[in-house]
Short mmCIF file of C-alpha atoms and ligand atoms in Angstrom, two decimals:
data_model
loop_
_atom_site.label_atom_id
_atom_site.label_comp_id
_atom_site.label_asym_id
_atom_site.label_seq_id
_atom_site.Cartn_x
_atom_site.Cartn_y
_atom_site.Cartn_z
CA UNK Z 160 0.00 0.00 0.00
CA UNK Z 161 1.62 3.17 -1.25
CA UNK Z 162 2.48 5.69 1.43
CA UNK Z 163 0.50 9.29 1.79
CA UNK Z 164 1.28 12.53 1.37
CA UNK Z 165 -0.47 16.25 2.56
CA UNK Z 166 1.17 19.82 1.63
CA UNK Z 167 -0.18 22.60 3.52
CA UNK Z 168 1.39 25.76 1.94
CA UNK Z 169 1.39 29.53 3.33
CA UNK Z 170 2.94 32.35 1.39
CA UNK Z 171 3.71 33.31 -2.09
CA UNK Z 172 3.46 31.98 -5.32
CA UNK Z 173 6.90 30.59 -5.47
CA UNK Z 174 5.79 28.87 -2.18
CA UNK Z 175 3.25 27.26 -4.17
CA UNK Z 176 5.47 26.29 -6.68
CA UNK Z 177 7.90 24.61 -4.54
CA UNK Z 178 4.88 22.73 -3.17
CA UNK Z 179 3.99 21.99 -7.08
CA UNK Z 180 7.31 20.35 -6.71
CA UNK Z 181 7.50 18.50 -3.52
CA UNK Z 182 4.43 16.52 -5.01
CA UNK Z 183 6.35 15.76 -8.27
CA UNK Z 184 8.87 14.32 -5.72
CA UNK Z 185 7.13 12.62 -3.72
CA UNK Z 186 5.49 10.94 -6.35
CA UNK Z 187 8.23 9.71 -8.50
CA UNK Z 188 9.50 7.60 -4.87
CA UNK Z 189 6.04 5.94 -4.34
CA UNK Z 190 4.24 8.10 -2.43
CA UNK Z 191 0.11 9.27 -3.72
CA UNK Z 192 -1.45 12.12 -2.27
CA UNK Z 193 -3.76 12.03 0.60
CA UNK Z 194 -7.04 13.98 0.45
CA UNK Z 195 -7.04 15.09 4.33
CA UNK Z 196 -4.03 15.67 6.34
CA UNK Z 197 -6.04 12.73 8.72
CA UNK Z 198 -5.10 9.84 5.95
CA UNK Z 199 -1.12 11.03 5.70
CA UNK Z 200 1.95 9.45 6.73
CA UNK Z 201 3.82 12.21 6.00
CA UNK Z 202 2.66 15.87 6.26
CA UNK Z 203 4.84 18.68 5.26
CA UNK Z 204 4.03 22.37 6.41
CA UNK Z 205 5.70 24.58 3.77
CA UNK Z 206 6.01 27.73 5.63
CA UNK Z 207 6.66 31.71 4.90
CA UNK Z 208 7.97 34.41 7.00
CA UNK Z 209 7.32 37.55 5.89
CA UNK Z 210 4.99 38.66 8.86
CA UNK Z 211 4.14 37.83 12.11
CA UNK Z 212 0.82 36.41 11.22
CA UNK Z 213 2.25 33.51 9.19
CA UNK Z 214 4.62 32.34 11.66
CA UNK Z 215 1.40 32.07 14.02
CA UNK Z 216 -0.63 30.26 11.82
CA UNK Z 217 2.55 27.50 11.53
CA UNK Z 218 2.38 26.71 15.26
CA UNK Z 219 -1.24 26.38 15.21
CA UNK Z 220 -1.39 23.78 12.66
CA UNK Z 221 1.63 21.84 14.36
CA UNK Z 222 -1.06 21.96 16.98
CA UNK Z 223 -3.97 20.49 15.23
CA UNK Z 224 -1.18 18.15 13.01
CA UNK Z 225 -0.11 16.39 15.77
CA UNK Z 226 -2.58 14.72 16.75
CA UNK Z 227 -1.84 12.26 13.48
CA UNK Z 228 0.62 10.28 15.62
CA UNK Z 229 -1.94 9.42 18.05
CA UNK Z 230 -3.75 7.05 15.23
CA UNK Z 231 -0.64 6.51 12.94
CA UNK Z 232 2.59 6.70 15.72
CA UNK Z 233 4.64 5.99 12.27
CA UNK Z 234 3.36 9.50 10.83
CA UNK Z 235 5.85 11.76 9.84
CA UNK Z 236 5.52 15.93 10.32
CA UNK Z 237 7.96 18.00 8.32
CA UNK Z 238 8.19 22.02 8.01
CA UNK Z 239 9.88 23.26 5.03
CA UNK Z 240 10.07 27.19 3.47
CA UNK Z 241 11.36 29.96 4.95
CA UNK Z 242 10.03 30.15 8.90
CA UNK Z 243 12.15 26.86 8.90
CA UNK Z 244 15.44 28.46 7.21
CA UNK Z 245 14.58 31.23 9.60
CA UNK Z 246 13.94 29.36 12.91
CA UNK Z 247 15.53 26.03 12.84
CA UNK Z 248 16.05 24.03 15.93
CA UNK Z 249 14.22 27.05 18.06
CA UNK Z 250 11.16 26.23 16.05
CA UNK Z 251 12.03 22.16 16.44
CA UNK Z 252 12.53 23.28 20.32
CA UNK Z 253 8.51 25.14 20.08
CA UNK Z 254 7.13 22.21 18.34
CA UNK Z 255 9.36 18.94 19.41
CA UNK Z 256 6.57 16.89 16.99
CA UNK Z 257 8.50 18.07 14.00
CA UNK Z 258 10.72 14.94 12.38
CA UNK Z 259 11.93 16.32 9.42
CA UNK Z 260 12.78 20.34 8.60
CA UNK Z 261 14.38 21.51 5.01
CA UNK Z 262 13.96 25.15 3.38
CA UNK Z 263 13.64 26.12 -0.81
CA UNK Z 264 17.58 25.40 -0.56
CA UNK Z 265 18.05 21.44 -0.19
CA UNK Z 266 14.11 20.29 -1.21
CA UNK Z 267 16.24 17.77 -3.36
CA UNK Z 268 17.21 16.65 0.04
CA UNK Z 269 13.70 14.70 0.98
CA UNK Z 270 14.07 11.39 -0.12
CA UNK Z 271 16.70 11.03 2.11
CA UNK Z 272 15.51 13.18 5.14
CA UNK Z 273 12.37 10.80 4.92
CA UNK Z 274 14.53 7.95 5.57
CA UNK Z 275 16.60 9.36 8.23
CA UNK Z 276 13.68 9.98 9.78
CA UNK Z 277 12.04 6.22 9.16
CA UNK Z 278 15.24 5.32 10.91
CA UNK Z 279 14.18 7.28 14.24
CA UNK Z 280 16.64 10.49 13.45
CA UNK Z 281 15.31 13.95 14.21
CA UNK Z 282 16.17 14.75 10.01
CA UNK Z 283 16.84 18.73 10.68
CA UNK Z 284 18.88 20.25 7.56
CA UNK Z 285 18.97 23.98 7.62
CA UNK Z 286 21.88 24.82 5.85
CA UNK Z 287 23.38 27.94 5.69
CA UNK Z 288 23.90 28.28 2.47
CA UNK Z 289 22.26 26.22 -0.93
CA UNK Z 290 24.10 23.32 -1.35
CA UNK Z 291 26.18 23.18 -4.92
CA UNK Z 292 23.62 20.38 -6.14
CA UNK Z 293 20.86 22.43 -5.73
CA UNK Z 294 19.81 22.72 -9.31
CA UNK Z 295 19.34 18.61 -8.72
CA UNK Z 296 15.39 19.92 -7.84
CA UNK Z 297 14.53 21.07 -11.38
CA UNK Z 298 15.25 16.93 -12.05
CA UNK Z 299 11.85 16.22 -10.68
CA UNK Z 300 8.20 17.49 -12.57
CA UNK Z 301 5.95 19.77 -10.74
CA UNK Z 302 2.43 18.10 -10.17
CA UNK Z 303 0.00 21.31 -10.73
CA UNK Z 304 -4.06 21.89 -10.41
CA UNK Z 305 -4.59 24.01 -13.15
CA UNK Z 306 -3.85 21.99 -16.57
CA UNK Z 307 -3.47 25.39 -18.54
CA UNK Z 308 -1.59 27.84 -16.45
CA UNK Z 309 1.71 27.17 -14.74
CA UNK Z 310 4.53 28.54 -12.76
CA UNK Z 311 7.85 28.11 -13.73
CA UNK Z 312 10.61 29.30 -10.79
CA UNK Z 313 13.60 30.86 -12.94
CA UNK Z 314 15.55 32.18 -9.88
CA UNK Z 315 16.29 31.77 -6.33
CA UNK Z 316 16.79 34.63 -3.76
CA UNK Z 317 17.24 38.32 -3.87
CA UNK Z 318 20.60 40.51 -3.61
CA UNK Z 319 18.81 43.17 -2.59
CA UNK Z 320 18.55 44.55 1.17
CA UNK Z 321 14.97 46.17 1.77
CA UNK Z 322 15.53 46.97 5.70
CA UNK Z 323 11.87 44.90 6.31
CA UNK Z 324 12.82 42.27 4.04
CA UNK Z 325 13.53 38.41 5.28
CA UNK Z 326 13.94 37.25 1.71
CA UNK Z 327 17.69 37.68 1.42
CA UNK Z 328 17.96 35.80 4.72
CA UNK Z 329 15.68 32.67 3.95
CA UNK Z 330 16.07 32.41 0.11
CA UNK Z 331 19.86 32.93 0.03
CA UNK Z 332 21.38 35.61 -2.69
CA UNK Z 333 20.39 35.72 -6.65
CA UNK Z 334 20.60 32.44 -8.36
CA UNK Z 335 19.39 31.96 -11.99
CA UNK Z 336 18.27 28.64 -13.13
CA UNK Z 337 19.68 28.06 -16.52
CA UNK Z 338 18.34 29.46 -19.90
CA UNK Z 339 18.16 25.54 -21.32
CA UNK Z 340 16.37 24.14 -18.11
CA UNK Z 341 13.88 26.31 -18.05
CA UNK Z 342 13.54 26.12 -22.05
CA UNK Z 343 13.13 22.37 -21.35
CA UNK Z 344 10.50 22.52 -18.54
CA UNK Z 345 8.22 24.89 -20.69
CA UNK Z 346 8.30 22.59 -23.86
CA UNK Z 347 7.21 19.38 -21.27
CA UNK Z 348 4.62 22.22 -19.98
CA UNK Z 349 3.80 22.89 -23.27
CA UNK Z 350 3.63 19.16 -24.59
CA UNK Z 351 1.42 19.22 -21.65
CA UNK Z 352 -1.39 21.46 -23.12
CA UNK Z 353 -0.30 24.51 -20.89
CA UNK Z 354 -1.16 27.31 -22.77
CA UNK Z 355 0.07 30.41 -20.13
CA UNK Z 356 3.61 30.19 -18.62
CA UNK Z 357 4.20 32.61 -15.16
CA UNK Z 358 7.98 32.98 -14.85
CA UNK Z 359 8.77 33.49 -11.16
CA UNK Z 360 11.41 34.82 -9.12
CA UNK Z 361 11.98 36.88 -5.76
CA UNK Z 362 13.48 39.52 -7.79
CA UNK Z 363 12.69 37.94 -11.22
CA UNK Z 364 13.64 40.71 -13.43
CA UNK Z 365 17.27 40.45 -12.38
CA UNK Z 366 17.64 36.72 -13.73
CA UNK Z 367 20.54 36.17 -15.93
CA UNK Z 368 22.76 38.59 -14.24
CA UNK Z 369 24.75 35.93 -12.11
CA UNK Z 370 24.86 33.29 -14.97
CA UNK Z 371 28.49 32.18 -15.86
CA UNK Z 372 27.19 34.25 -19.39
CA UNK Z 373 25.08 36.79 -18.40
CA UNK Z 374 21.80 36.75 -20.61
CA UNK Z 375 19.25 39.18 -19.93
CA UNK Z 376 15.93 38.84 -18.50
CA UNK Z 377 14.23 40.55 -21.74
CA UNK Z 378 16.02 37.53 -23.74
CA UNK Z 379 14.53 34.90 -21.64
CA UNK Z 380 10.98 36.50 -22.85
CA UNK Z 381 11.81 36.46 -26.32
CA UNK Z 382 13.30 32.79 -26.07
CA UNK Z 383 10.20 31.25 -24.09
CA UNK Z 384 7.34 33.50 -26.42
CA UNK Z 385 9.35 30.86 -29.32
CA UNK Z 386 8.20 27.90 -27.50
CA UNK Z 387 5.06 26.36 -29.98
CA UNK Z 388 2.28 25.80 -27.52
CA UNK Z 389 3.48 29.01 -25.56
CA UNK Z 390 -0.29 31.74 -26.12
CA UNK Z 391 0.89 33.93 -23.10
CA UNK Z 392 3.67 34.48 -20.57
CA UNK Z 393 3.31 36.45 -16.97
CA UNK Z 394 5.95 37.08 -15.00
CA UNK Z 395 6.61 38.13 -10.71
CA UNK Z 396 7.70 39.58 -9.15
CA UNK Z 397 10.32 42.68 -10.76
CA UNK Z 398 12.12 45.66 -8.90
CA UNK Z 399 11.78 48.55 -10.11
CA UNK Z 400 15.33 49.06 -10.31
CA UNK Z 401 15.32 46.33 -13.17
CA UNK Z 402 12.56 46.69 -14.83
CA UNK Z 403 14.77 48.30 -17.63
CA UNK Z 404 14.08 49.08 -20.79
CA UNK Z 405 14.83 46.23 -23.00
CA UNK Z 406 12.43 44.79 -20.46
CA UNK Z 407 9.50 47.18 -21.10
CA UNK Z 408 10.43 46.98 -25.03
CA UNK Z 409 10.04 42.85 -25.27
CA UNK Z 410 6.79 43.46 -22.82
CA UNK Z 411 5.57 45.72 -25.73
CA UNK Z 412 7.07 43.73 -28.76
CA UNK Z 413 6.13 39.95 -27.60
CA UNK Z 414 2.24 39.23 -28.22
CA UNK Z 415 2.34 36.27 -25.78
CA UNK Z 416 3.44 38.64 -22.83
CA UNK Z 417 0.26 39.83 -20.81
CA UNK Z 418 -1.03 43.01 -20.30
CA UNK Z 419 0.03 43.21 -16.74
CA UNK Z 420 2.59 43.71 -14.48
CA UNK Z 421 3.08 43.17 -10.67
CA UNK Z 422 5.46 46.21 -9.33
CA UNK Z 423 5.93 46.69 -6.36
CA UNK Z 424 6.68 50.65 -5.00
CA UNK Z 425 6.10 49.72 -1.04
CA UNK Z 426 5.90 53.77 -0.01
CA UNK Z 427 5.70 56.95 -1.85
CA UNK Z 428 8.11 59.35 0.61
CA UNK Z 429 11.46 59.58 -1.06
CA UNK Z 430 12.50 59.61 3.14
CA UNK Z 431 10.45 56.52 3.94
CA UNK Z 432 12.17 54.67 0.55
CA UNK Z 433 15.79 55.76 1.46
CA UNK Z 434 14.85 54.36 4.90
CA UNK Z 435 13.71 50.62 3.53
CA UNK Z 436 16.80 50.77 0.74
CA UNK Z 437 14.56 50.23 -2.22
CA UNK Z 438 17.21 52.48 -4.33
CA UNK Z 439 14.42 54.60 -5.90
CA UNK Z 440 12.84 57.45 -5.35
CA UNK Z 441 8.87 58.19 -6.07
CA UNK Z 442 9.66 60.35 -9.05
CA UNK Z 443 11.85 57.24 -10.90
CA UNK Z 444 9.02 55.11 -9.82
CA UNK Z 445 6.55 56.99 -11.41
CA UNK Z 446 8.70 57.60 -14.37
CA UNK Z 447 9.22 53.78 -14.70
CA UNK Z 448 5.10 53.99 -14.69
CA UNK Z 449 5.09 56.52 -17.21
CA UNK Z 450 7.37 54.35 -20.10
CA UNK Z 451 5.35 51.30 -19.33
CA UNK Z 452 2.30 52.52 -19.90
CA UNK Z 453 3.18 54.81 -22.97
CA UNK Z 454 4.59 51.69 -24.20
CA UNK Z 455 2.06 48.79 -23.38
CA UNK Z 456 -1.46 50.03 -24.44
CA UNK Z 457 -4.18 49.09 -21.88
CA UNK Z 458 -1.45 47.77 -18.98
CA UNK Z 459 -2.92 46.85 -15.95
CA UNK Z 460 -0.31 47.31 -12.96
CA UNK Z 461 -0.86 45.95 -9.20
CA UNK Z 462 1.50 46.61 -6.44
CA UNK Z 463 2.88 46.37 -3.00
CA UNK Z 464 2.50 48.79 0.42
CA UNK Z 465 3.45 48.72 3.60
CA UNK Z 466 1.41 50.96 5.70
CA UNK Z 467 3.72 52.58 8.72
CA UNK Z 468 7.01 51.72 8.53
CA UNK Z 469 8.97 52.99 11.50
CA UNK Z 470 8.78 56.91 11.75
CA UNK Z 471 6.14 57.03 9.03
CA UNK Z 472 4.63 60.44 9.26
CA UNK Z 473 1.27 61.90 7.88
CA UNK Z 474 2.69 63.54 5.43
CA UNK Z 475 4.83 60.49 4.25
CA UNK Z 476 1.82 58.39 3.66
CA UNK Z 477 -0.03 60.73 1.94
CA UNK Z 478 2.78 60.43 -0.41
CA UNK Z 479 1.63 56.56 -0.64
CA UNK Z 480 -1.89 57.77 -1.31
CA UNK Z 481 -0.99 60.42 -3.89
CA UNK Z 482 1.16 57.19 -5.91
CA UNK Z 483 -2.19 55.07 -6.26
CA UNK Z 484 -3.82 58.22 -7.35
CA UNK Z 485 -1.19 58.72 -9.66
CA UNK Z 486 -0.88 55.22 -10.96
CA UNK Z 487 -4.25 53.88 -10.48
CA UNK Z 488 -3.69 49.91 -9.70
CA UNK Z 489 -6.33 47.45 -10.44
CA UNK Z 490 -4.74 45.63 -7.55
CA UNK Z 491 -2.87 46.49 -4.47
CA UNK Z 492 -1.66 43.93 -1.61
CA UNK Z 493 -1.33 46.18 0.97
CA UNK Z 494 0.18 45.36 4.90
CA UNK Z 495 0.60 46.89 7.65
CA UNK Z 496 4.42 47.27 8.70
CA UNK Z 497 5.36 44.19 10.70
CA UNK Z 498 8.77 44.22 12.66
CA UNK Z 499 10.33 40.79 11.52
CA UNK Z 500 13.42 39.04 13.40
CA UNK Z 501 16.69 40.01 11.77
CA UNK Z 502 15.94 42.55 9.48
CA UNK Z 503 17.51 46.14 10.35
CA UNK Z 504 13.67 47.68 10.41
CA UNK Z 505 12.74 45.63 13.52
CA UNK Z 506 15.01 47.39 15.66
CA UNK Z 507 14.03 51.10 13.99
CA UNK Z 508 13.69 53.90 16.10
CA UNK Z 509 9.91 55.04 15.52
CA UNK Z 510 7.70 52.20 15.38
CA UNK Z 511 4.55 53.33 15.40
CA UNK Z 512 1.45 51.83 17.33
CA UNK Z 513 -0.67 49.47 15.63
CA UNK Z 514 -4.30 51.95 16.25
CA UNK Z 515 -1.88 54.39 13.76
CA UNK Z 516 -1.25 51.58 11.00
CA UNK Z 517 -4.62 50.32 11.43
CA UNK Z 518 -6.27 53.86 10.25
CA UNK Z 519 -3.86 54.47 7.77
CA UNK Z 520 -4.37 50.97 6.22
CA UNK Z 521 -8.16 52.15 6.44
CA UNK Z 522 -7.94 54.86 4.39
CA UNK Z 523 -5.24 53.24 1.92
CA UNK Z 524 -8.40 50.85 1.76
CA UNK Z 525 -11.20 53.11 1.47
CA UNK Z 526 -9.19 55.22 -1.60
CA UNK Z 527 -8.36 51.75 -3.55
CA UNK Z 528 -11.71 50.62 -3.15
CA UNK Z 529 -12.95 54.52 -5.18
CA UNK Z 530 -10.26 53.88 -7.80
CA UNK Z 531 -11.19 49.88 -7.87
CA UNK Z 532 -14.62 50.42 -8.53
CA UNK Z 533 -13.97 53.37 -12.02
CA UNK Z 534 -11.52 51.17 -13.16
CA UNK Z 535 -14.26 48.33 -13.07
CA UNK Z 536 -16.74 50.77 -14.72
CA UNK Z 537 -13.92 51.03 -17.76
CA UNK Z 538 -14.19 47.52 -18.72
CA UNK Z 539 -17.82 47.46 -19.29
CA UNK Z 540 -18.52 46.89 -23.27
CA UNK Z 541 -15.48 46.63 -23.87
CA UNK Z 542 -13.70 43.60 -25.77
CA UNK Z 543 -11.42 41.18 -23.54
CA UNK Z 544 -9.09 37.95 -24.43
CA UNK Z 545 -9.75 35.48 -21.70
CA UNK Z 546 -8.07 32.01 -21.02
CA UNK Z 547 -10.81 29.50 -19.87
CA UNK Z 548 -9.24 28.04 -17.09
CA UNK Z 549 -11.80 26.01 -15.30
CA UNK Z 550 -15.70 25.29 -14.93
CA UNK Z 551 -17.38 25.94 -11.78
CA UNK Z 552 -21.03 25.75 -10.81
CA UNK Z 553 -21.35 25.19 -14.73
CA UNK Z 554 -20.04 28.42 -15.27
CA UNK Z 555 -16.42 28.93 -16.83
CA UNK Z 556 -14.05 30.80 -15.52
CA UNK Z 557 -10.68 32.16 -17.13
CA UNK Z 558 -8.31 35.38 -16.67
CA UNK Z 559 -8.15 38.45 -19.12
CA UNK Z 560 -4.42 39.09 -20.24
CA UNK Z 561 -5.25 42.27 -17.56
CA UNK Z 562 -4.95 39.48 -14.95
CA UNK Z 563 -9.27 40.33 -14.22
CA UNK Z 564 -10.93 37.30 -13.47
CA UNK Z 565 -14.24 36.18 -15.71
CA UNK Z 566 -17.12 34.40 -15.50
CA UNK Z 567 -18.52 32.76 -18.82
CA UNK Z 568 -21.59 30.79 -19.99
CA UNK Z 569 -20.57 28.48 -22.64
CA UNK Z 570 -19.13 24.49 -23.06
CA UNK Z 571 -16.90 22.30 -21.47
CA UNK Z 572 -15.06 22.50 -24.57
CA UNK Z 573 -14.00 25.73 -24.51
CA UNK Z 574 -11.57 24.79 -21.11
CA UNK Z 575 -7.55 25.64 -22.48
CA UNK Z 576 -9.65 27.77 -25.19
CA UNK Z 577 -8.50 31.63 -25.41
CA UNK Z 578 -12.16 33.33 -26.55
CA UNK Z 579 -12.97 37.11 -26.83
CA UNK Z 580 -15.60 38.59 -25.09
CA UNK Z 581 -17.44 40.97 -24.79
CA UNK Z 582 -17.48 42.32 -21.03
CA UNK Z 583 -21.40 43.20 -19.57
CA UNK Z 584 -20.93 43.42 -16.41
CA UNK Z 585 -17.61 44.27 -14.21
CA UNK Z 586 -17.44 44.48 -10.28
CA UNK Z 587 -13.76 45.51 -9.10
CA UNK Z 588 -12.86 41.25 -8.87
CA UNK Z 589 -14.47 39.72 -11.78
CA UNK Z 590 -16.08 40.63 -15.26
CA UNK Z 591 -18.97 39.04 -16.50
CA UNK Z 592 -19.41 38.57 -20.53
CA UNK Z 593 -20.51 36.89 -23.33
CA UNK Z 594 -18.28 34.72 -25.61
CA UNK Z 595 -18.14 36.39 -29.18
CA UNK Z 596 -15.50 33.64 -30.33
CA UNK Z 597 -12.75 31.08 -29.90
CA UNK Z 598 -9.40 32.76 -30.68
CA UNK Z 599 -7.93 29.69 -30.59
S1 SF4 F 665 13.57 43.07 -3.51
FE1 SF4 F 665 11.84 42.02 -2.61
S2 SF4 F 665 12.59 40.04 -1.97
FE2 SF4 F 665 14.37 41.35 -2.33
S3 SF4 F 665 14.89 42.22 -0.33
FE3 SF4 F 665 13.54 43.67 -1.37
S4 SF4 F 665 11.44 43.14 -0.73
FE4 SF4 F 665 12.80 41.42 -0.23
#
C-alpha cells in the first residue's frame, strides 16, 4: 500500500510552486497524495515568514497536526520554506513533533531526510547556504491543479537589502536557473497542453545577471514567447530598479506577454524609501510607470505597500496615497508594517502603534476601493481575451491578459480555449461577458 502525502502551503506563489514540486517528488519515490491531512503518513508544512501572522498560523497547525501520531505513531511531520530556514532548531525546540525540517535550498534533500527519519533520526537540515547540487530539484516534474496555467521558478533569492525584508535571509542571494532548463521545462509544460507560462522569481527581473554568461531577463521572454504551444507568458515579481528598458520593449514587442505587471513601489516618501533601501525614489518610480504605460497600451499594474514603517509620518503616507492616485492599480496587496526578526527595520527607532497603521491601512483601503470600482466601470462593453481556465457551478471561468478574473456561460469544450468577449458586467474582482469567439 503506497504511502501518503499532505502539503499545507502559506505564502507566495513561489511557495506554491515549490509545493507543485514536492508533489512531483514525492510521487516519483512511491508516495500518492492524501485527500485530508487525517489519511497522511507524512505531512509537510511549507512555511513563509514575511509577517508575524504567518509564523502564528505555523504553530497552530503543528497543533492540530499532531494529533496524526496518536492514530498513525509511524506518521511523519515536516516544516519546510522559509520560517524553517529562519527558525531552525528554536522552532524544532517550540514544536518537538517536528521529524523532518528543510527550506527552498536542499528540497532535493527529501528522499533522504524521509529515511533518516524512518530510521528514528530527528532529520533537521537547515543549511546555511544552498548546497552546490541544488539545481538537482529542477530533475523532478511539478504536479500542478490548473492543466493550462503554470509557474515556472527561474531564480532563487534576492541581492537586494529592503531593511523589512527576510527574503535575502531565507532564500539565500540571486541564483538563476539556466536558460536551457527552463527552455526544457516549458516545452514538457507545453507538450502538456499549458497554454500560459508565469515565470517566477523573488526579484525575477534580475535573472541572468549571475549566470556564468550573463543573458538578460528581456532575452529569456523572447526565447520562451518561441516555445510552440506558448499563447501567453506572466511574469513576478520585478524591482523597479530592473525593470529596464529592453524589459519594457520585449513586454511591448512579444504578443504572448500579458497586459500586466506586478510592481511593487512599497511607499511613496522619497524619506520613507531611502529608509527601507529600495534604491528609488517616487519620481523614478513613477517615471518607470510613465514608459510602461506609454509603451504597453491598456497595462494593468498591481503593487505592493506597507502601511507605517517605522517613523512614518502623515505627510509620508499621503505620499503613498498620492502614488495610487497617480498610478491607479487594479490591484494592491497592501500590509501593515510588521517588525520581523533580523531585518535592520525591527530594531528602527519610531515604530509606530498598531491603532496608527490600522487607520492608515483604512484609508489606503477606502481610496483603492474609489479607484477599484472606475476602473471596473472602464471595462464594461469593452472587448477582452480570456483564457478559460476552469468550470465551476457550470459556469467557466478564465483570466483576461489584464490578470481580471471572468465568469462565462458556454461548453466544457472551450476549457484551455482563449475566446474574446465581450465584457457586460464588471465588479472591481471579476467581469462578467458573453463569448463572441474562440481565438484559438
Ligand atoms: S527586492 Fe523584494 S525580496 Fe528582495 S529584499 Fe527587497 S522586498 Fe525582499
Amino acid at each position: 500500500m503506497s504511502k501518503k502525502f499532505y502539503i499545507k502551503t502559506f505564502g507566495c506563489q513561489m511557495n506554491f510552486n515549490d509545493s507543485e514540486r514536492l508533489r512531483g517528488l514525492l510521487r516519483s519515490i512511491g508516495y500518492e497524495p492524501a485527500n485530508t491531512w487525517e489519511e497522511a503518513d507524512l505531512i509537510i508544512l511549507n512555511t513563509c515568514t514575511v509577517r508575524e501572522k504567518p509564523d502564528q498560523k505555523v504553530l497552530s497547525h503543528l497543533g492540530e497536526y499532531k494529533k496524526i501520531k496518536e492514530k498513525n505513531p509511524n506518521a511523519l511531520i515536516a516544516v519546510a520554506g522559509c520560517l524553517a530556514q529562519r527558525a531552525g532548531w528554536e522552532l524544532v525546540q517550540k514544536a518537538p513533533v517536528i521529524d523532518i525540517m528543510f527550506s527552498s535550498f536542499n528540497m532535493h534533500q527529501l528522499p533522504e531526510l524521509i529515511n533518516q527519519a524512518q530510521a528514528g533520526y530527528k532529520a533537521i537540515a537547515i543549511l546555511d547556504e544552498p548546497p552546490p547540487d541544488e539545481d538537482k530539484i529542477w530533475e523532478f516534474p511539478t504536479e500542478r491543479d490548473n492543466p493550462y496555467c503554470a509557474y515556472v521558478t527561474v531564480m532563487k533569492g534576492c541581492d537586494k537589502r529592503c531593511t523589512y525584508c527576510v527574503v535575502p535571509a531565507t532564500r539565500g542571494r540571486e541564483r538563476s536557473r539556466s536558460l536551457e532548463s527552463i527552455l526544457e521545462e516549458v516545452k514538457r509544460l507545453t507538450d502538456e497542453g499549458v497554454r500560459e507560462i508565469h515565470l517566477l522569481g523573488q526579484n525575477v527581473t534580475a535573472w541572468g545577471r549571475d549566470l556564468p554568461e550573463p543573458v538578460p531577463f528581456s532575452e529569456l521572454l523572447y526565447r520562451v514567447s518561441q516555445i510552440p504551444g506558448v499563447e501567453r507568458i506572466r511574469f513576478t515579481t520585478g524591482h523597479p530598479k530592473d525593470l529596464t528598458d529592453d524589459v519594457i520593449e520585449a513586454m511591448a514587442e512579444i504578443p504572448q506577454v500579458c497586459n500586466a505587471l506586478h510592481l511593487p513601489f512599497q511607499a511613496g516618501s522619497d524619506r520613507i524609501l531611502a529608509l527601507m533601501d529600495r534604491g528609488y525614489t517616487k519620481e523614478e518610480y513613477l517615471e518607470k510607470i510613465r514608459k510602461l504605460k506609454e509603451k504597453v497600451k491598456g497595462i494593468a499594474l498591481s503593487t505592493d505597500v506597507i502601511v507605517g514603517f517605522p517613523t512614518e509620518t502623515e505627510e509620508d503616507f499621503e505620499e503613498t496615497l498620492d502614488v495610487l492616485k497617480k498610478v491607479r492599480f487594479e490591484q494592491v496587496f497592501s500590509f501593515k508594517f510588521s517588525p520581523r526578526p533580523g531585518t535592520p527595520a525591527a530594531n528602527m527607532e519610531g515604530q509606530l502603534p498598531d491603532e496608527v497603521k490600522t487607520e492608515r491601512m483604512r484609508r489606503l483601503l477606502e481610496l483603492q476601493k474609489s479607484i477599484l470600482s472606475e476602473i471596473a466601470k472602464s471595462y464594461e462593453g469593452t472587448v477582452q481575451e480570456v483564457l478559460v481556465e476552469e468550470e465551476k457551478d457550470g459556469k467557466l471561468i478564465g483570466r483576461t491578459s489584464t490578470n481580471k478574473w471572468a465568469t462565462l456561460s458556454g461548453s466544457p469544450e472551450l476549457l484551455g480555449k482563449i475566446v474574446r468577449i465581450k465584457v457586460t458586467k464588471a465588479s472591481p474582482f471579476n467581469l462578467e461577458g458573453e463569448i463572441l469567439e474562440v481565438v484559438k
